[in-house]
Amino acid sequence: MIKRVKRECLHCSEQFIPKTVTSVYCSEQCGKKAYQKRKSLEKLEQKRQDLIAKIPEGKLFITVPEAVLIFEIGRETLYRLIRKKRVPSINEGERLIKVDRAALEEMFPLASKEKAQKKETNPYLYDLSIENCYTIGEIAKKFQLHDTSVYKHIRKYSIPTRQIGNYVYAPKGEIDRIYNGIID
Ligand SMILES: [Zn+2]
């Protein structure tokens, strides 16, 4: 006999009893809303990419708004990194702090353009075999996060997942990489 364990809806985060092993949303409504959200996120992402394309590639130091746009990090996180001198920065006058783009690229590899393109052209880049994956629960425990935060980061960084039974798996390499950077 299969005992179904409650799962968290990927849209509303409510606990629900899945109808099938692959159910990730608590209701049809949440499924539809998630689809609409995905569509509008795709539009926003396109806008973001258009804005990023306008930032000259050769610029070694970029402004805080540019860094926020490219690396999708919070302003506060970025200022914290600057204060702690974890990211080289230059101050071109009051309110005109610029940060080292290459250092940020190293810190947030998944957000860098090259990686994103690579990901698109090679979907088999990820090792989704169980021995090379964490479950969401394991990730939450290892990095001391709430499950919902883990799901948010997985969506934010477009990390592929795989579901087997009641467990959602994500590749260890990618997870370690995002949490080695600084996540809000
Ligand atoms: Zn729901």
CSV table of C-alpha atoms and ligand atoms in Angstrom, one decimal:
chain,number,residue,atom,x,y,z
A,1,MET,CA,0.0,0.0,0.0
A,2,ILE,CA,1.3,3.4,-0.9
A,3,LYS,CA,1.0,6.0,1.8
A,4,ARG,CA,0.9,9.5,0.3
A,5,VAL,CA,2.8,12.0,2.3
A,6,LYS,CA,1.7,15.7,2.2
A,7,ARG,CA,3.7,17.9,-0.1
A,8,GLU,CA,4.1,21.6,-0.3
A,9,CYS,CA,2.4,23.3,-3.3
A,10,LEU,CA,5.1,24.9,-5.5
A,11,HIS,CA,2.8,27.9,-6.1
A,12,CYS,CA,1.0,28.7,-2.8
A,13,SER,CA,3.2,26.7,-0.4
A,14,GLU,CA,0.2,25.1,1.3
A,15,GLN,CA,0.5,21.5,2.3
A,16,PHE,CA,-1.6,19.1,0.2
A,17,ILE,CA,-2.0,15.4,-0.4
A,18,PRO,CA,-0.8,14.8,-4.0
A,19,LYS,CA,-3.2,13.1,-6.3
A,20,THR,CA,-0.4,11.5,-8.3
A,21,VAL,CA,3.3,11.1,-7.6
A,22,THR,CA,4.1,13.9,-10.0
A,23,SER,CA,1.6,16.5,-8.6
A,24,VAL,CA,3.4,19.6,-7.6
A,25,TYR,CA,0.5,22.0,-7.2
A,26,CYS,CA,-2.4,21.7,-4.8
A,27,SER,CA,-5.1,22.5,-7.3
A,28,GLU,CA,-5.8,23.2,-10.9
A,29,GLN,CA,-6.1,26.8,-10.0
A,30,CYS,CA,-2.5,26.9,-8.6
A,31,GLY,CA,-1.3,25.1,-11.7
A,32,LYS,CA,-2.8,27.8,-13.9
A,33,LYS,CA,-1.5,30.6,-11.8
A,34,ALA,CA,1.9,29.1,-11.8
A,35,TYR,CA,1.8,28.9,-15.6
A,36,GLN,CA,0.8,32.6,-15.8
A,37,LYS,CA,3.5,33.5,-13.4
A,38,ARG,CA,6.0,31.6,-15.4
A,39,LYS,CA,4.9,33.4,-18.6
A,40,SER,CA,5.2,36.9,-17.0
A,41,LEU,CA,8.5,35.9,-15.5
A,42,GLU,CA,9.7,35.0,-19.0
A,43,LYS,CA,8.6,38.4,-20.2
A,44,LEU,CA,10.5,40.1,-17.4
A,45,GLU,CA,13.5,38.0,-18.1
A,46,GLN,CA,13.5,39.1,-21.7
A,47,LYS,CA,13.4,42.8,-20.5
A,48,ARG,CA,16.3,42.1,-18.2
A,49,GLN,CA,18.3,40.5,-20.9
A,50,ASP,CA,17.6,43.5,-23.2
A,51,LEU,CA,18.9,45.8,-20.5
A,52,ILE,CA,21.9,43.7,-19.8
A,53,ALA,CA,22.8,43.7,-23.5
A,54,LYS,CA,23.1,47.5,-23.3
A,55,ILE,CA,25.9,47.3,-20.6
A,56,PRO,CA,29.2,47.2,-22.5
A,57,GLU,CA,30.9,43.9,-22.2
A,58,GLY,CA,34.4,45.4,-21.7
A,59,LYS,CA,33.4,47.4,-18.5
A,60,LEU,CA,35.5,46.0,-15.7
A,61,PHE,CA,33.6,47.9,-13.0
A,62,ILE,CA,29.8,48.2,-13.1
A,63,THR,CA,27.4,50.2,-11.0
A,64,VAL,CA,25.3,48.7,-8.2
A,65,PRO,CA,22.0,48.8,-10.3
A,66,GLU,CA,23.8,47.1,-13.2
A,67,ALA,CA,25.2,44.4,-10.8
A,68,VAL,CA,21.7,43.9,-9.3
A,69,LEU,CA,20.3,43.5,-12.9
A,70,ILE,CA,23.0,41.1,-14.1
A,71,PHE,CA,23.4,38.9,-11.0
A,72,GLU,CA,19.9,39.1,-9.6
A,73,ILE,CA,21.2,39.8,-6.1
A,74,GLY,CA,19.6,42.1,-3.6
A,75,ARG,CA,21.0,45.6,-3.3
A,76,GLU,CA,21.5,45.0,0.4
A,77,THR,CA,23.4,41.8,-0.2
A,78,LEU,CA,25.7,43.6,-2.7
A,79,TYR,CA,26.3,46.5,-0.3
A,80,ARG,CA,27.1,44.0,2.4
A,81,LEU,CA,29.6,42.3,0.2
A,82,ILE,CA,31.2,45.6,-0.6
A,83,ARG,CA,31.4,46.6,3.1
A,84,LYS,CA,33.0,43.3,4.0
A,85,LYS,CA,35.4,43.8,1.1
A,86,ARG,CA,34.4,40.5,-0.4
A,87,VAL,CA,34.0,42.2,-3.8
A,88,PRO,CA,36.5,44.7,-5.0
A,89,SER,CA,34.9,48.1,-5.5
A,90,ILE,CA,35.9,51.6,-6.4
A,91,ASN,CA,34.2,54.8,-5.3
A,92,GLU,CA,33.8,57.4,-8.0
A,93,GLY,CA,32.2,59.8,-5.6
A,94,GLU,CA,29.3,59.9,-3.3
A,95,ARG,CA,26.7,57.3,-4.3
A,96,LEU,CA,28.8,56.2,-7.2
A,97,ILE,CA,30.3,52.9,-6.0
A,98,LYS,CA,31.3,50.6,-8.8
A,99,VAL,CA,32.0,46.9,-8.3
A,100,ASP,CA,34.3,44.4,-10.0
A,101,ARG,CA,32.2,42.5,-12.6
A,102,ALA,CA,34.6,39.6,-12.8
A,103,ALA,CA,34.6,39.0,-9.1
A,104,LEU,CA,30.8,38.9,-9.1
A,105,GLU,CA,30.8,36.5,-12.0
A,106,GLU,CA,33.0,34.2,-10.0
A,107,MET,CA,30.8,34.5,-7.0
A,108,PHE,CA,27.5,34.1,-8.8
A,109,PRO,CA,28.5,31.8,-11.7
A,110,LEU,CA,24.9,30.7,-12.5
A,111,ALA,CA,23.9,34.3,-13.3
A,112,SER,CA,26.7,34.9,-15.7
A,113,LYS,CA,25.8,35.1,-19.3
A,114,GLU,CA,28.1,32.4,-20.6
A,115,LYS,CA,26.8,29.8,-18.2
A,116,ALA,CA,23.2,30.7,-19.1
A,117,GLN,CA,23.9,30.1,-22.8
A,118,LYS,CA,25.7,26.9,-22.1
A,119,LYS,CA,22.8,25.7,-20.1
A,120,GLU,CA,20.4,26.4,-23.0
A,121,THR,CA,22.4,24.6,-25.5
A,122,ASN,CA,23.3,21.6,-23.3
A,123,PRO,CA,20.5,20.4,-21.1
A,124,TYR,CA,22.5,17.3,-20.3
A,125,LEU,CA,25.0,19.3,-18.5
A,126,TYR,CA,23.4,18.3,-15.2
A,127,ASP,CA,23.9,15.0,-13.5
A,128,LEU,CA,20.5,14.1,-12.2
A,129,SER,CA,21.4,10.6,-11.0
A,130,ILE,CA,20.2,10.1,-7.5
A,131,GLU,CA,23.6,9.6,-6.0
A,132,ASN,CA,24.6,13.0,-7.3
A,133,CYS,CA,21.5,14.8,-6.1
A,134,TYR,CA,20.2,16.1,-2.8
A,135,THR,CA,16.6,15.9,-1.8
A,136,ILE,CA,15.0,19.3,-1.0
A,137,GLY,CA,14.9,18.2,2.7
A,138,GLU,CA,18.7,17.4,2.6
A,139,ILE,CA,19.4,20.8,1.1
A,140,ALA,CA,17.3,22.6,3.7
A,141,LYS,CA,19.1,20.7,6.4
A,142,LYS,CA,22.6,21.2,5.0
A,143,PHE,CA,22.3,24.9,4.4
A,144,GLN,CA,19.9,25.6,7.3
A,145,LEU,CA,17.1,26.9,5.1
A,146,HIS,CA,13.4,26.5,5.0
A,147,ASP,CA,12.1,24.2,2.2
A,148,THR,CA,10.2,27.1,0.6
A,149,SER,CA,13.5,29.1,0.3
A,150,VAL,CA,15.1,26.1,-1.3
A,151,TYR,CA,12.3,25.9,-3.9
A,152,LYS,CA,12.6,29.6,-4.5
A,153,HIS,CA,16.3,29.5,-5.2
A,154,ILE,CA,15.8,26.4,-7.4
A,155,ARG,CA,13.4,28.4,-9.5
A,156,LYS,CA,15.4,31.6,-9.4
A,157,TYR,CA,18.5,29.9,-10.7
A,158,SER,CA,16.6,27.5,-13.0
A,159,ILE,CA,18.1,24.4,-11.5
A,160,PRO,CA,16.6,21.3,-12.9
A,161,THR,CA,14.9,18.9,-10.5
A,162,ARG,CA,13.7,15.4,-10.7
A,163,GLN,CA,10.9,13.9,-8.7
A,164,ILE,CA,10.8,10.3,-7.6
A,165,GLY,CA,8.0,9.3,-5.3
A,166,ASN,CA,7.5,12.0,-2.8
A,167,TYR,CA,11.0,13.4,-3.1
A,168,VAL,CA,12.3,16.2,-5.3
A,169,TYR,CA,15.9,15.9,-6.2
A,170,ALA,CA,18.3,18.6,-7.4
A,171,PRO,CA,21.9,18.1,-8.6
A,172,LYS,CA,24.5,18.5,-5.8
A,173,GLY,CA,27.0,20.4,-7.9
A,174,GLU,CA,24.5,23.2,-8.8
A,175,ILE,CA,23.2,23.4,-5.3
A,176,ASP,CA,26.6,23.6,-3.7
A,177,ARG,CA,27.5,26.3,-6.2
A,178,ILE,CA,24.6,28.6,-5.5
A,179,TYR,CA,25.0,28.3,-1.8
A,180,ASN,CA,28.7,28.9,-1.9
A,181,GLY,CA,27.8,32.3,-3.2
A,182,ILE,CA,25.6,34.5,-1.0
A,183,ILE,CA,21.9,33.9,-1.1
A,184,ASP,CA,19.4,36.2,0.4
B,1,ZN,ZN,-1.5,25.7,-4.2
